[in-house]
Short mmCIF file of C-alpha atoms and ligand atoms in Angstrom, two decimals:
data_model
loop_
_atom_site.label_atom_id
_atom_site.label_comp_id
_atom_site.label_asym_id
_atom_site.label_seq_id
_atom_site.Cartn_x
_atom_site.Cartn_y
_atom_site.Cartn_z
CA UNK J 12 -64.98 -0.48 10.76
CA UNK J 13 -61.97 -1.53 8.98
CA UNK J 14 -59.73 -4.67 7.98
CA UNK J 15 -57.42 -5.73 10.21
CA UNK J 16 -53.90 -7.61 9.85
CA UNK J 17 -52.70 -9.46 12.65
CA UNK J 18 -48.91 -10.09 12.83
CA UNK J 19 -46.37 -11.83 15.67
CA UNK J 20 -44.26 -8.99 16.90
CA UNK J 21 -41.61 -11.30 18.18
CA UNK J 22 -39.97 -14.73 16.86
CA UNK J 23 -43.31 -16.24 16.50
CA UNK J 24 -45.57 -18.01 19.04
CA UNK J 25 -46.98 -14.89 20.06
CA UNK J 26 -50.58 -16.46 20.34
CA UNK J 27 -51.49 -15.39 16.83
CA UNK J 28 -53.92 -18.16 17.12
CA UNK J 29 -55.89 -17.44 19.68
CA UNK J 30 -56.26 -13.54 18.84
CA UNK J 31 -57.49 -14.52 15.49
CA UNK J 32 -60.07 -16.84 17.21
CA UNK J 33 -61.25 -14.25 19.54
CA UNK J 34 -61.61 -11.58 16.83
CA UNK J 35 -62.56 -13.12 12.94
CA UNK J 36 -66.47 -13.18 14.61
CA UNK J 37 -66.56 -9.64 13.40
CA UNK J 38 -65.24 -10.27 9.99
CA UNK J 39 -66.31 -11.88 6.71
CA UNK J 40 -63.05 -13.78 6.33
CA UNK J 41 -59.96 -14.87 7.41
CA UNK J 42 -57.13 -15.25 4.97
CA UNK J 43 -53.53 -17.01 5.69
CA UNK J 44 -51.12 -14.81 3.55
CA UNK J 45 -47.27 -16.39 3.95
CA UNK J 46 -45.39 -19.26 5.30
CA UNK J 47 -46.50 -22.83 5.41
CA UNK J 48 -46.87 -25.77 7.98
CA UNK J 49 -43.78 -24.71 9.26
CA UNK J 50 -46.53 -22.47 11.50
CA UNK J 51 -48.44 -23.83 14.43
CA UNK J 52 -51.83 -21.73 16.02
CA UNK J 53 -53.24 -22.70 18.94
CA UNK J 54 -56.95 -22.47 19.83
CA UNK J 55 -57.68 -24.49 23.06
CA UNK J 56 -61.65 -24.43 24.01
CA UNK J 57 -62.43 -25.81 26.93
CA UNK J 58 -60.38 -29.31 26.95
CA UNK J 59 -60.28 -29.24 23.38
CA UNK J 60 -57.45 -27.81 21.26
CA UNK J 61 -56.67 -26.98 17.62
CA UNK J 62 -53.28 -26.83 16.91
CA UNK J 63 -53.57 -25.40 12.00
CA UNK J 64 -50.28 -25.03 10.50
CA UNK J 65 -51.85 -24.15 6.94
CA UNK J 66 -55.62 -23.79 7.57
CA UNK J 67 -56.44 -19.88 8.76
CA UNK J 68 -57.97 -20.22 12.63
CA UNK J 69 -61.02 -19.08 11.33
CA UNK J 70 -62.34 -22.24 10.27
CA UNK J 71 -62.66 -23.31 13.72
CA UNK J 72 -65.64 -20.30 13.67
CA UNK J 73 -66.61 -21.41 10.63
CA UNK J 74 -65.45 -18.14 8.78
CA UNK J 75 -65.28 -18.01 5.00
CA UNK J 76 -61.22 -18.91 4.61
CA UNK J 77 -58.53 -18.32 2.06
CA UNK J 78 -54.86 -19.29 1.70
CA UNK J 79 -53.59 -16.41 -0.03
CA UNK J 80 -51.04 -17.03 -3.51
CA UNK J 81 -47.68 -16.29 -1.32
CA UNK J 82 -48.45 -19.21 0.78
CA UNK J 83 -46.17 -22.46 0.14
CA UNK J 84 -48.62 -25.50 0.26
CA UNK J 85 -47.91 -29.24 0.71
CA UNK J 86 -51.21 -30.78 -0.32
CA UNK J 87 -50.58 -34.02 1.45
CA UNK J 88 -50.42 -32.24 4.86
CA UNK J 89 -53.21 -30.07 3.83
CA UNK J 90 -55.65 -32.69 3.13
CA UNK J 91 -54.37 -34.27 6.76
CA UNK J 92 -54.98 -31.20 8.13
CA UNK J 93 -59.00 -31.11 6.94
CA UNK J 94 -59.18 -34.43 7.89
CA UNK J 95 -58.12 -33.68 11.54
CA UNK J 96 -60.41 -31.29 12.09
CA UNK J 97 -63.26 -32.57 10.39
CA UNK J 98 -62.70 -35.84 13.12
CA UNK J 99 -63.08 -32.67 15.25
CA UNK J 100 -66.50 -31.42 14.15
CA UNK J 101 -65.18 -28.27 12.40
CA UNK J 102 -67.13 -27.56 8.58
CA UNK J 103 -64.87 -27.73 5.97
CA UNK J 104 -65.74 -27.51 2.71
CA UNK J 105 -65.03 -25.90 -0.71
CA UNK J 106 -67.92 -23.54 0.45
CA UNK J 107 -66.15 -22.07 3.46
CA UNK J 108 -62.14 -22.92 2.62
CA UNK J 109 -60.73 -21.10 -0.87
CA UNK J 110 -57.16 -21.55 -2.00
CA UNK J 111 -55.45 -19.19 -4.65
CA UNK J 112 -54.98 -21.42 -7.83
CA UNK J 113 -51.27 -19.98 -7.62
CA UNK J 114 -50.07 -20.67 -4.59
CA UNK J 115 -47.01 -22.96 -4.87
CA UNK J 116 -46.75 -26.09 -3.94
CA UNK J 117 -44.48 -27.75 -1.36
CA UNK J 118 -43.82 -31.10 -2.27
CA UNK J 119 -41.84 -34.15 -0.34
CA UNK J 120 -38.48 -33.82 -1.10
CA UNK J 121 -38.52 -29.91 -0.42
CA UNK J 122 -38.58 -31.58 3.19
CA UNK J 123 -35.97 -33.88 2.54
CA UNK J 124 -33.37 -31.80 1.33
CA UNK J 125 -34.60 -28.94 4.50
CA UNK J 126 -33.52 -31.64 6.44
CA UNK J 127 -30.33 -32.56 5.43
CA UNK J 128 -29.16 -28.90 4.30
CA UNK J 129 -29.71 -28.72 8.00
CA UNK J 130 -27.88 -32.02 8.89
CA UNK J 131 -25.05 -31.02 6.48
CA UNK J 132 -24.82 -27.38 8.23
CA UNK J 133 -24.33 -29.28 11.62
CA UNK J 134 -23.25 -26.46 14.07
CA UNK J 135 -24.65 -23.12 11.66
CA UNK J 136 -27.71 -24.60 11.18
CA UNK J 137 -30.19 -22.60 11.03
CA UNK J 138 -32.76 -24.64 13.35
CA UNK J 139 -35.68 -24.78 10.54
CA UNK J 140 -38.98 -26.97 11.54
CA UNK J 141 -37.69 -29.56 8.89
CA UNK J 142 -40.15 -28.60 6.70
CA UNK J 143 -39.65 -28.06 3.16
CA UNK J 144 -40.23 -24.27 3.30
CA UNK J 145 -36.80 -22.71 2.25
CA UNK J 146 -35.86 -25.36 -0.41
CA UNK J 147 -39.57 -24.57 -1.96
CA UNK J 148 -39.66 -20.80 -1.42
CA UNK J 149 -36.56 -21.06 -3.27
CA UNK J 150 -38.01 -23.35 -6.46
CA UNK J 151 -41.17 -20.61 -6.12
CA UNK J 152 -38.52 -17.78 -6.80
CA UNK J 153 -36.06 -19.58 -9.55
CA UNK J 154 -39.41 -19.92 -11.43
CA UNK J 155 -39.01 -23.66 -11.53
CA UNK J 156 -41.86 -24.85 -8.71
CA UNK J 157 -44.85 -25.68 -9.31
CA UNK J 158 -48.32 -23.59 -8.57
CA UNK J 159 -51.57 -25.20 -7.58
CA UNK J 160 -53.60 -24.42 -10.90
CA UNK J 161 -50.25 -26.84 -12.54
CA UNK J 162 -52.61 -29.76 -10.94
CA UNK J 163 -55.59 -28.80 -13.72
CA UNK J 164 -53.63 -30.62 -16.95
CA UNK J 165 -51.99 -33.24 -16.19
CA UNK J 166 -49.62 -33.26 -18.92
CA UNK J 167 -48.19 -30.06 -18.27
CA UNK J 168 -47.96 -31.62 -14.77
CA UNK J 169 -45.75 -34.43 -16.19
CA UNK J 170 -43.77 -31.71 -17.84
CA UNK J 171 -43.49 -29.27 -15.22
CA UNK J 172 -42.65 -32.08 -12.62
CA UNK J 173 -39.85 -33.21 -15.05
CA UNK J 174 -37.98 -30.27 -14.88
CA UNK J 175 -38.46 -29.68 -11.41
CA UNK J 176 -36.88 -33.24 -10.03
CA UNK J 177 -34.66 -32.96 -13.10
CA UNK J 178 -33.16 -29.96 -11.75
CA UNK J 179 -32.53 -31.07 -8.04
CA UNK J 180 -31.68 -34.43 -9.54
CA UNK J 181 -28.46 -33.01 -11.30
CA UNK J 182 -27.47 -31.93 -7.87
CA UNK J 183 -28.04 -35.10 -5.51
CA UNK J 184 -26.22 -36.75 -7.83
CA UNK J 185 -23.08 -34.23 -7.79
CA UNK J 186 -22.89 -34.80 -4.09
CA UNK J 187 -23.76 -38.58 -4.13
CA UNK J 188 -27.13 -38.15 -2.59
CA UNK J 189 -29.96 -40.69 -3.29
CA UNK J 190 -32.25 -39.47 -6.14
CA UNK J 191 -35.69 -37.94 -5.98
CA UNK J 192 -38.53 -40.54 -7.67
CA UNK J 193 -40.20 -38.59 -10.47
CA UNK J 194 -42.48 -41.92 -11.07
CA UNK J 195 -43.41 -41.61 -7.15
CA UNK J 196 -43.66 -37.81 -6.68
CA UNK J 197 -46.10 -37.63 -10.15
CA UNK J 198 -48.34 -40.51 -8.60
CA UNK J 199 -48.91 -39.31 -5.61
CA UNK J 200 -49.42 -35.70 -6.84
CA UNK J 201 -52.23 -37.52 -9.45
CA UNK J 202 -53.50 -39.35 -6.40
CA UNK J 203 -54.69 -36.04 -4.59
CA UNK J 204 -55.28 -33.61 -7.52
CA UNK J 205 -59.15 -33.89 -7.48
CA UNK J 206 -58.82 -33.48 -3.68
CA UNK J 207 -57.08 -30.05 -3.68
CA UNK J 208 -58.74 -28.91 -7.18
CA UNK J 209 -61.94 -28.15 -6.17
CA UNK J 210 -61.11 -25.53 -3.47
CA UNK J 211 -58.51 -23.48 -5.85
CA UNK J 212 -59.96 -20.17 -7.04
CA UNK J 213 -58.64 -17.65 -9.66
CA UNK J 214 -57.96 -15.55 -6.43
CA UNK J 215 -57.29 -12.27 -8.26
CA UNK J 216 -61.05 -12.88 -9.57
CA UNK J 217 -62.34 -13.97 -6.58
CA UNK J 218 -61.67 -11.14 -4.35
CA UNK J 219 -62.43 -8.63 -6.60
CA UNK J 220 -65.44 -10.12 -7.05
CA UNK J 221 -68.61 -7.93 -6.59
CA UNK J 222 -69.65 -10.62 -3.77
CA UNK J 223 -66.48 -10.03 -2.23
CA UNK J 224 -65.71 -6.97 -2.39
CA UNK J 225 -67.08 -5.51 0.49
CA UNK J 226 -66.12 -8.53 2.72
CA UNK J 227 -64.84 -7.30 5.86
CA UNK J 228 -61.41 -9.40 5.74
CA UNK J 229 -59.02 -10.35 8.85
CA UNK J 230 -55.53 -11.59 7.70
CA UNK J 231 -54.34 -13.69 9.54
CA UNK J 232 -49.74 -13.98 9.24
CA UNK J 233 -47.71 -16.74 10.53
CA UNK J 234 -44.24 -16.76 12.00
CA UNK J 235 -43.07 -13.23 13.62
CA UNK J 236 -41.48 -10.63 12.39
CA UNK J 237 -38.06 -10.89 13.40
CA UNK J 238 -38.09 -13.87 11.22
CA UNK J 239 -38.55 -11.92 8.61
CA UNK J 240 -36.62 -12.53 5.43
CA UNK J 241 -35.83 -9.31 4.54
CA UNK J 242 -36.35 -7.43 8.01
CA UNK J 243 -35.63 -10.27 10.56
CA UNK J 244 -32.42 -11.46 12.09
CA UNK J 245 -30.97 -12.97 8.76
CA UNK J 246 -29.70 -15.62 7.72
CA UNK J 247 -32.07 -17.26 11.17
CA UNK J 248 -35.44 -16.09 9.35
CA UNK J 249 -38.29 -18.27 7.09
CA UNK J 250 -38.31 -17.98 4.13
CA UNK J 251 -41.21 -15.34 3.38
CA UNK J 252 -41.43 -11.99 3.90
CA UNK J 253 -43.85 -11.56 7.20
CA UNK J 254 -44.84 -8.15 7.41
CA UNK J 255 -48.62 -7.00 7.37
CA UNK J 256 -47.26 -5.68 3.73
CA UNK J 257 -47.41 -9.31 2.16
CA UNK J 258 -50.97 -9.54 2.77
CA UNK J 259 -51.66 -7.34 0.25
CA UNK J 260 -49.13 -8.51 -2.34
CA UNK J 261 -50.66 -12.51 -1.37
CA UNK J 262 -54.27 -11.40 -2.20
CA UNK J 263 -53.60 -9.31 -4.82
CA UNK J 264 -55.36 -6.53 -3.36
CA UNK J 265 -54.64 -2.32 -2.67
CA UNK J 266 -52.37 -2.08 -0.01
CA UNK J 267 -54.92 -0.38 1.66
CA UNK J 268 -57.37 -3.12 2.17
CA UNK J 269 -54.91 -4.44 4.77
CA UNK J 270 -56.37 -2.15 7.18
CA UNK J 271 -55.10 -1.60 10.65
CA UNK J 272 -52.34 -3.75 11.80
CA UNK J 273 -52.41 -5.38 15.32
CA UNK J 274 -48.86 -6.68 16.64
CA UNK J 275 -49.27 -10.15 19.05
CA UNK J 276 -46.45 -9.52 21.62
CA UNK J 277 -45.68 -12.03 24.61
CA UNK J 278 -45.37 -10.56 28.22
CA UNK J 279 -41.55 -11.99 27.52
CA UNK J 280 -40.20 -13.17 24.53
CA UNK J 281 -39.57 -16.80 23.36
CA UNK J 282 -37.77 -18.07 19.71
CA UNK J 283 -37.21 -21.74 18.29
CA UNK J 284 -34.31 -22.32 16.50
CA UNK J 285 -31.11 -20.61 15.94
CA UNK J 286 -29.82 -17.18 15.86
CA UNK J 287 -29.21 -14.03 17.85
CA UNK J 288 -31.66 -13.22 21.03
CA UNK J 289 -30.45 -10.64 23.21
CA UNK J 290 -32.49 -10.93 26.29
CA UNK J 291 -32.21 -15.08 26.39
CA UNK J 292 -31.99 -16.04 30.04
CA UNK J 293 -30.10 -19.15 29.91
CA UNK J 294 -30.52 -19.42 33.93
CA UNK J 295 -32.86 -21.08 35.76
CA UNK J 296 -35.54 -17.81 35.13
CA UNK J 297 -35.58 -18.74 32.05
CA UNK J 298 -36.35 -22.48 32.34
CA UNK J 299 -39.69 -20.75 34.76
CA UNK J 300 -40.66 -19.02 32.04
CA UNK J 301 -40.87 -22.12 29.04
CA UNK J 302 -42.38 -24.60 32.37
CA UNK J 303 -44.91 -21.86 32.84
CA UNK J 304 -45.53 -20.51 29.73
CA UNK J 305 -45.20 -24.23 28.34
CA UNK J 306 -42.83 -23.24 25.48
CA UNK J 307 -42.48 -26.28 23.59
CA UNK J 308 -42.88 -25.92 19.73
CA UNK J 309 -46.35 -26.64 18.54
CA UNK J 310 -44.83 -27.94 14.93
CA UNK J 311 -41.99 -29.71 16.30
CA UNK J 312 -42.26 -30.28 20.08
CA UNK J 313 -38.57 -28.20 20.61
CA UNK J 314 -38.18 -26.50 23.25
CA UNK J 315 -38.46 -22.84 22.93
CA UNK J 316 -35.81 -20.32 24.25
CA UNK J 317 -36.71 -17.97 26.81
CA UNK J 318 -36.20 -14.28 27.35
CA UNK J 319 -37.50 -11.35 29.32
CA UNK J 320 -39.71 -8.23 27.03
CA UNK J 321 -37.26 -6.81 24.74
CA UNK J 322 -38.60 -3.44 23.98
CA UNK J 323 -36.44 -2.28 21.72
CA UNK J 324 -37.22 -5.67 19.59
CA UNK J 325 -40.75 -4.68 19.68
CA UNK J 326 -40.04 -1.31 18.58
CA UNK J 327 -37.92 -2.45 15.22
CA UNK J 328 -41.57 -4.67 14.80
CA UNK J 329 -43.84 -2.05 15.20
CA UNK J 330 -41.36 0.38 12.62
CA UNK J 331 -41.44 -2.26 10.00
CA UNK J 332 -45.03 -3.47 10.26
CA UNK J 333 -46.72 -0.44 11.09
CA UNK J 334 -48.31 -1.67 14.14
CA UNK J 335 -50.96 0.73 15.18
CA UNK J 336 -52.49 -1.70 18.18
CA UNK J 337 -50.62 -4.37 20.72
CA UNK J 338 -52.12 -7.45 22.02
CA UNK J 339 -49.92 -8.54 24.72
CA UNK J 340 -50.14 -12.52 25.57
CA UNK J 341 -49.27 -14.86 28.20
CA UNK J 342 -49.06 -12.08 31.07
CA UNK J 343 -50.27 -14.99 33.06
CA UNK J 344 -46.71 -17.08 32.81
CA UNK J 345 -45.31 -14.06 34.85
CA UNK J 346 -47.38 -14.46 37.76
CA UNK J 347 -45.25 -15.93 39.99
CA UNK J 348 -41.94 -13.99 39.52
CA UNK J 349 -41.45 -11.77 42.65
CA UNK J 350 -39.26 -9.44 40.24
CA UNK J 351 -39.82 -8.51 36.23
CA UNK J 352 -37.46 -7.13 33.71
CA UNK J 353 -38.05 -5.57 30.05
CA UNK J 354 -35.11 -4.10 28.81
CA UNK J 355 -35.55 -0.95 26.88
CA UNK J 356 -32.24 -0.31 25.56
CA UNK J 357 -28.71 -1.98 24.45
CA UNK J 358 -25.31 -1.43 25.72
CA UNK J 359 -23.07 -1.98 22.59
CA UNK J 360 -19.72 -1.25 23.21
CA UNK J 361 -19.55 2.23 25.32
CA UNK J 362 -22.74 3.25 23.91
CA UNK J 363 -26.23 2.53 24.98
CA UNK J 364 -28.71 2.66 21.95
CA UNK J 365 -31.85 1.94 21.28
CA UNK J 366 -32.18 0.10 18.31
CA UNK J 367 -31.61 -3.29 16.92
CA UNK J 368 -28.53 -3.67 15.04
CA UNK J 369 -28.33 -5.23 11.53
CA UNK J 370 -25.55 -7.29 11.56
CA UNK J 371 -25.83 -10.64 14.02
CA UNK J 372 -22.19 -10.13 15.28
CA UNK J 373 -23.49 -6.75 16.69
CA UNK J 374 -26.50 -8.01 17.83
CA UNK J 375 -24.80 -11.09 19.34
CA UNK J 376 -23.06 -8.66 21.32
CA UNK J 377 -25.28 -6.18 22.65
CA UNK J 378 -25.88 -6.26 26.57
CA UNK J 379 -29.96 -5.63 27.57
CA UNK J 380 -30.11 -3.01 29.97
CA UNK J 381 -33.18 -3.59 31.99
CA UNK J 382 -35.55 -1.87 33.84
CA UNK J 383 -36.50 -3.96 37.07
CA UNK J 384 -40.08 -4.31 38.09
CA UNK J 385 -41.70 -5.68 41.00
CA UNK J 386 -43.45 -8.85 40.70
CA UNK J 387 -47.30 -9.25 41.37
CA UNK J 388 -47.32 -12.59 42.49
CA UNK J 389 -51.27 -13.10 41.95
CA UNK J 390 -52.87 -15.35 39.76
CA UNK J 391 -54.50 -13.21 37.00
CA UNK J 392 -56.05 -15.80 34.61
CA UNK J 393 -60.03 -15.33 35.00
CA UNK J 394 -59.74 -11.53 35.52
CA UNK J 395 -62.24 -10.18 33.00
CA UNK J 396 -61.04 -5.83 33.48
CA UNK J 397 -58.07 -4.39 33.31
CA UNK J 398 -59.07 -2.79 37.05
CA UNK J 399 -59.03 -5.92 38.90
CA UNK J 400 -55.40 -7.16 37.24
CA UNK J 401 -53.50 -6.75 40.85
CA UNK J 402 -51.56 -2.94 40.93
CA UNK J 403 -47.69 -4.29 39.84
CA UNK J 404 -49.35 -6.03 36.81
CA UNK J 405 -51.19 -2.77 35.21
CA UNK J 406 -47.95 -0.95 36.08
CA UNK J 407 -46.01 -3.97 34.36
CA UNK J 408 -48.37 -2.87 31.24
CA UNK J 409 -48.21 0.87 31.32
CA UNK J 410 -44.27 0.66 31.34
CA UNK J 411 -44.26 -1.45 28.11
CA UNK J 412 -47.09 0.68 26.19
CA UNK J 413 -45.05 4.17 27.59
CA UNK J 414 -41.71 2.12 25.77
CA UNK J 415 -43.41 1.03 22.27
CA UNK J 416 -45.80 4.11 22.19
CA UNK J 417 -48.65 2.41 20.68
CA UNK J 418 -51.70 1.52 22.53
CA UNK J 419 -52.22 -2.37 24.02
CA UNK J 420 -56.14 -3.01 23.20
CA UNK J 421 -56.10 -6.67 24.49
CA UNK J 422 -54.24 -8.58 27.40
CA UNK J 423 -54.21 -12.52 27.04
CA UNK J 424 -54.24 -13.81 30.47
CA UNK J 425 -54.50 -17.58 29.85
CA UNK J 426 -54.41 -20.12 26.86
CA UNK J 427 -58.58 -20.85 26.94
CA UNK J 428 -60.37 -18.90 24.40
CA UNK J 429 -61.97 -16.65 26.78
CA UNK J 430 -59.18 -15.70 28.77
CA UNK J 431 -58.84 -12.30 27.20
CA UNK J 432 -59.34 -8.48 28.73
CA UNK J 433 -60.56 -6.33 25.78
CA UNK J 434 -59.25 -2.81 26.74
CA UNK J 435 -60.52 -0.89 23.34
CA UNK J 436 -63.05 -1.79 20.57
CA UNK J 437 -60.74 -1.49 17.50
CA UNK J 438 -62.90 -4.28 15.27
P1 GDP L 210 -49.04 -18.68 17.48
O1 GDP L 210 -48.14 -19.48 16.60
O2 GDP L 210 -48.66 -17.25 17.54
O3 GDP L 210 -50.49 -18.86 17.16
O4 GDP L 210 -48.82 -19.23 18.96
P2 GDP L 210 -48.74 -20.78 19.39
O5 GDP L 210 -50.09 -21.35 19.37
O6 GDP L 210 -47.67 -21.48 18.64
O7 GDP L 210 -48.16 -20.63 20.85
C1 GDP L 210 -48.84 -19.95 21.85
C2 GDP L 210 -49.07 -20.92 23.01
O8 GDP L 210 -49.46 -20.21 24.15
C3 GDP L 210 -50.20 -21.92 22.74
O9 GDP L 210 -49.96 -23.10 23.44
C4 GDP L 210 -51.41 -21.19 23.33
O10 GDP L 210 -52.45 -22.09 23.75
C5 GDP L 210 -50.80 -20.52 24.52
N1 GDP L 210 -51.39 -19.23 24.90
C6 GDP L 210 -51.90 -18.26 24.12
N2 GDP L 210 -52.25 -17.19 24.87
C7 GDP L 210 -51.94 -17.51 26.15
C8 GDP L 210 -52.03 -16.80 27.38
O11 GDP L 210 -52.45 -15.65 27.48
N3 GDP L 210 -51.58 -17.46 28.50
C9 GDP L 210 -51.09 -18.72 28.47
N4 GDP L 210 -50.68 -19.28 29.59
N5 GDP L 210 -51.00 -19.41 27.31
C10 GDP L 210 -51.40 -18.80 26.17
P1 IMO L 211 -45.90 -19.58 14.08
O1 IMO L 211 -46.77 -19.11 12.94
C1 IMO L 211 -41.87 -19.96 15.68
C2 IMO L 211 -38.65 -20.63 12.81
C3 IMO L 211 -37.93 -21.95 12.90
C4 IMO L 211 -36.55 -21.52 12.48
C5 IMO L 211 -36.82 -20.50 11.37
C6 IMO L 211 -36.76 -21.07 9.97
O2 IMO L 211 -46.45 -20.74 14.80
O3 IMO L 211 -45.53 -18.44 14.97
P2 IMO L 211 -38.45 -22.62 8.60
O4 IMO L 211 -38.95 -24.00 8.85
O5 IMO L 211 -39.50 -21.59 8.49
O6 IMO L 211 -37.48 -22.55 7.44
O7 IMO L 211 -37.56 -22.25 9.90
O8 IMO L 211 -38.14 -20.02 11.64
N1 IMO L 211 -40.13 -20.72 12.65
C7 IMO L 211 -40.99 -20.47 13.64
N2 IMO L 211 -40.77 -20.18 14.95
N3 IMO L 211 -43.13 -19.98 15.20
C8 IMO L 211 -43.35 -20.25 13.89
O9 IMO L 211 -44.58 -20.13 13.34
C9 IMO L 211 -42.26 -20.55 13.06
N4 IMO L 211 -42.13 -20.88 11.76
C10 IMO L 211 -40.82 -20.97 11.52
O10 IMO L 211 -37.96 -22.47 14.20
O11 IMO L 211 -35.91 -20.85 13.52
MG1 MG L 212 -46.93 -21.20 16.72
#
């Protein structure tokens, strides 16, 4: 019985959400360990749905939550957040949520300036969700942002606030832009301090805590890999690093403790925003797939592109996150397709090869070879064993798990929380 890390494989969307729903019953906690509300995990129960952007999808099971110290937090959303799903029925409380005390903070105008950086950029934009994450990942690594536990004194508060609008002040005003409000920005950060406060922990203390210690912990990452910052399809990433790897360094805990990693892989592959995608399907296939797979953004409503399985994607994702298990999602939205494709290599050039290039201009110009499958054309949502799927779909699987080489232990086969074929205990 180990911990497990759950990452998106892809460009995010995988259905993170609902995997971490199905599985945190069998842990002790759930912990968020990058990114921000730029994410969006979906839990629908019955007509009911949960859509957290910063809260781990554990709450909704009541699980014992923490936002790790690499997370970027904007308290104001936060606090919106709780309130949402408290309207909802779901327990929060500074019993069952913990924050690390130096996580950073996102504040307003990291959102402001996201958005016009991205106005500015017109054409290279780089399609963010408008959020404030870059501009406040960036104030986290210049050393000039501020951390939750900064909320504790409010003079150094004042101080640290100062500097911080000071900086980005000196700028807007080089390029004519309308200045950020320290008077505003320190109000409303004093107007929610004793609101956020009381669920930051010392989180090296906390879990290495005796109570804690022998926690059985599911982490729970946001975004996918190939958004990457280091890894991913640069400069079209977020701004944190989201391999399984970051849990540890978020928690401060052994890189062990991360456990086994699970990859959440869509059937095809979707990605919001800009940037290379080799297998897009900019014909009407494509449009199929986002009306049945409903690809619309759950942060920002955008539509999301639309591509057949790119194996040799997945098997970059699996080499830089260690994947050891695949849960493969939405196998449902292919139902109706009388014929399938998942490419498993790239024609660059002369050469066929099967990895992904570095560089976008190579990657822009690889061609997918594909390998054509029939289509099962059979409803599969409600199937409860792999046996029953209809014949074309378990071939569909084997030929992706025989590509990637790493065993697929659950198949999502509709958006409800129970539509999910467990094929091997792993938890
Ligand atoms: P996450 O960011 O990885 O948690 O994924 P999102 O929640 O942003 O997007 C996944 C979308 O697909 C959500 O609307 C889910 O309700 C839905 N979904 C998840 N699994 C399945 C599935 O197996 N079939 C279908 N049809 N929808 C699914
Ligand atoms: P979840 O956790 C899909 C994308 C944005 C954009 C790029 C940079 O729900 O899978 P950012 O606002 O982070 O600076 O935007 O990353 N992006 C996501 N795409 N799912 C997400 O999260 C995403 N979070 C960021 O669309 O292309
Ligand atoms: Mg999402």
């Amino acid at each position: 019985m180990k911990n497990l890390t759950i990452v998106g494989a892809q460009w995010g969307d995988e259905g993170k959400g609902k995997i971490v729903d199905h599985l945190c019953d069998k842990f002790d906690a759930v912990l968020r360990f990058q990114g921000g509300h730029n994410a969006g995990h979906t839990i629908v129960i019955g007509k009911e749905k949960f859509i957290l952007s910063i809260l781990p999808s554990g709450l909704i099971r009541n699980k014992l939550c923490i936002i790790g110290s690499s997370v970027v937090i904007d308290p104001i959303h936060l606090l919106n957040e709780i309130n949402l799903l408290k309207k909802k029925k779901i327990n929060i409380s500074t019993n069952n949520l913990k924050i690390a005390n130096n996580a950073s903070i996102l504040l307003p105008f990291h959102s402001l300036i996201d958005k016009a950086r991205e106005k500015e950029l017109s054409k290279k934009k780089i399609g963010t969700t408008g959020r404030g994450i870059g501009p406040c990942y960036e104030d986290k690594i210049a050393r000039r942002g501020l951390k939750i536990y900064d909320l504790e004194d409010t003079n150094t508060l004042k101080t640290r606030l100062n500097n911080l609008i000071n900086f980005h002040n000196i700028f807007l005003k080089s390029v004519s832009q309308k200045k950020i409000s320290f008077k505003k920005t320190f109000k409303l950060l004093l107007s929610i301090r004793k609101k956020i406060l009381p669920f930051s922990v010392n989180i090296n203390e906390f879990v290495n805590s005796k109570l804690f210690f022998k926690k059985k912990l599911l982490f729970e990452g946001a975004q996918g890999l190939m958004l990457d910052i280091d890894h991913g399809t640069f400069p079209f990433v977020t701004s944190s690093n989201t391999i399984p790897a970051t849990a540890a360094s978020s928690l401060g805990l052994k890189p062990s403790k991360i456990g086994h990693i699970l990859g959440i892989m869509k059937a095809y592959t979707t990605r919001v925003g800009e940037g290379p995608f080799p297998t897009e399907l900019k014909s009407n296939i494509g449009l199929e797939l986002a009306k049945n797979g409903h690809e619309f953004g759950s942060v920002t409503g955008r539509p999301r592109r639309c591509g057949w399985f790119d194996a040799v994607q997945c098997k970059k994702a699996i080499n830089i996150a260690g994947i050891d298990f695949i849960a493969l999602t939405k196998i449902d939205v292919l139902d109706n397709f009388e014929e399938i494709k998942i490419c498993y290599k790239y024609k660059m050039g002369k050469k066929n090869i099967d990895f992904m290039p570095s560089s976008n201009k190579d990657l822009n110009n690889v061609k997918p070879l594909y390998k054509t499958l029939k289509g099962w054309c059979e409803k599969t949502t409600g199937i409860k064993n792999k046996i029953n799927l209809p014949k074309k779909a378990q071939e569909f699987i084997k030929v992706i798990e025989a590509l990637l080489n790493v065993p697929i232990v659950y198949l999502s086969n509709g958006p409800e929380r129970n539509d999910i074929i467990n094929l091997k205990r792993i938890t």
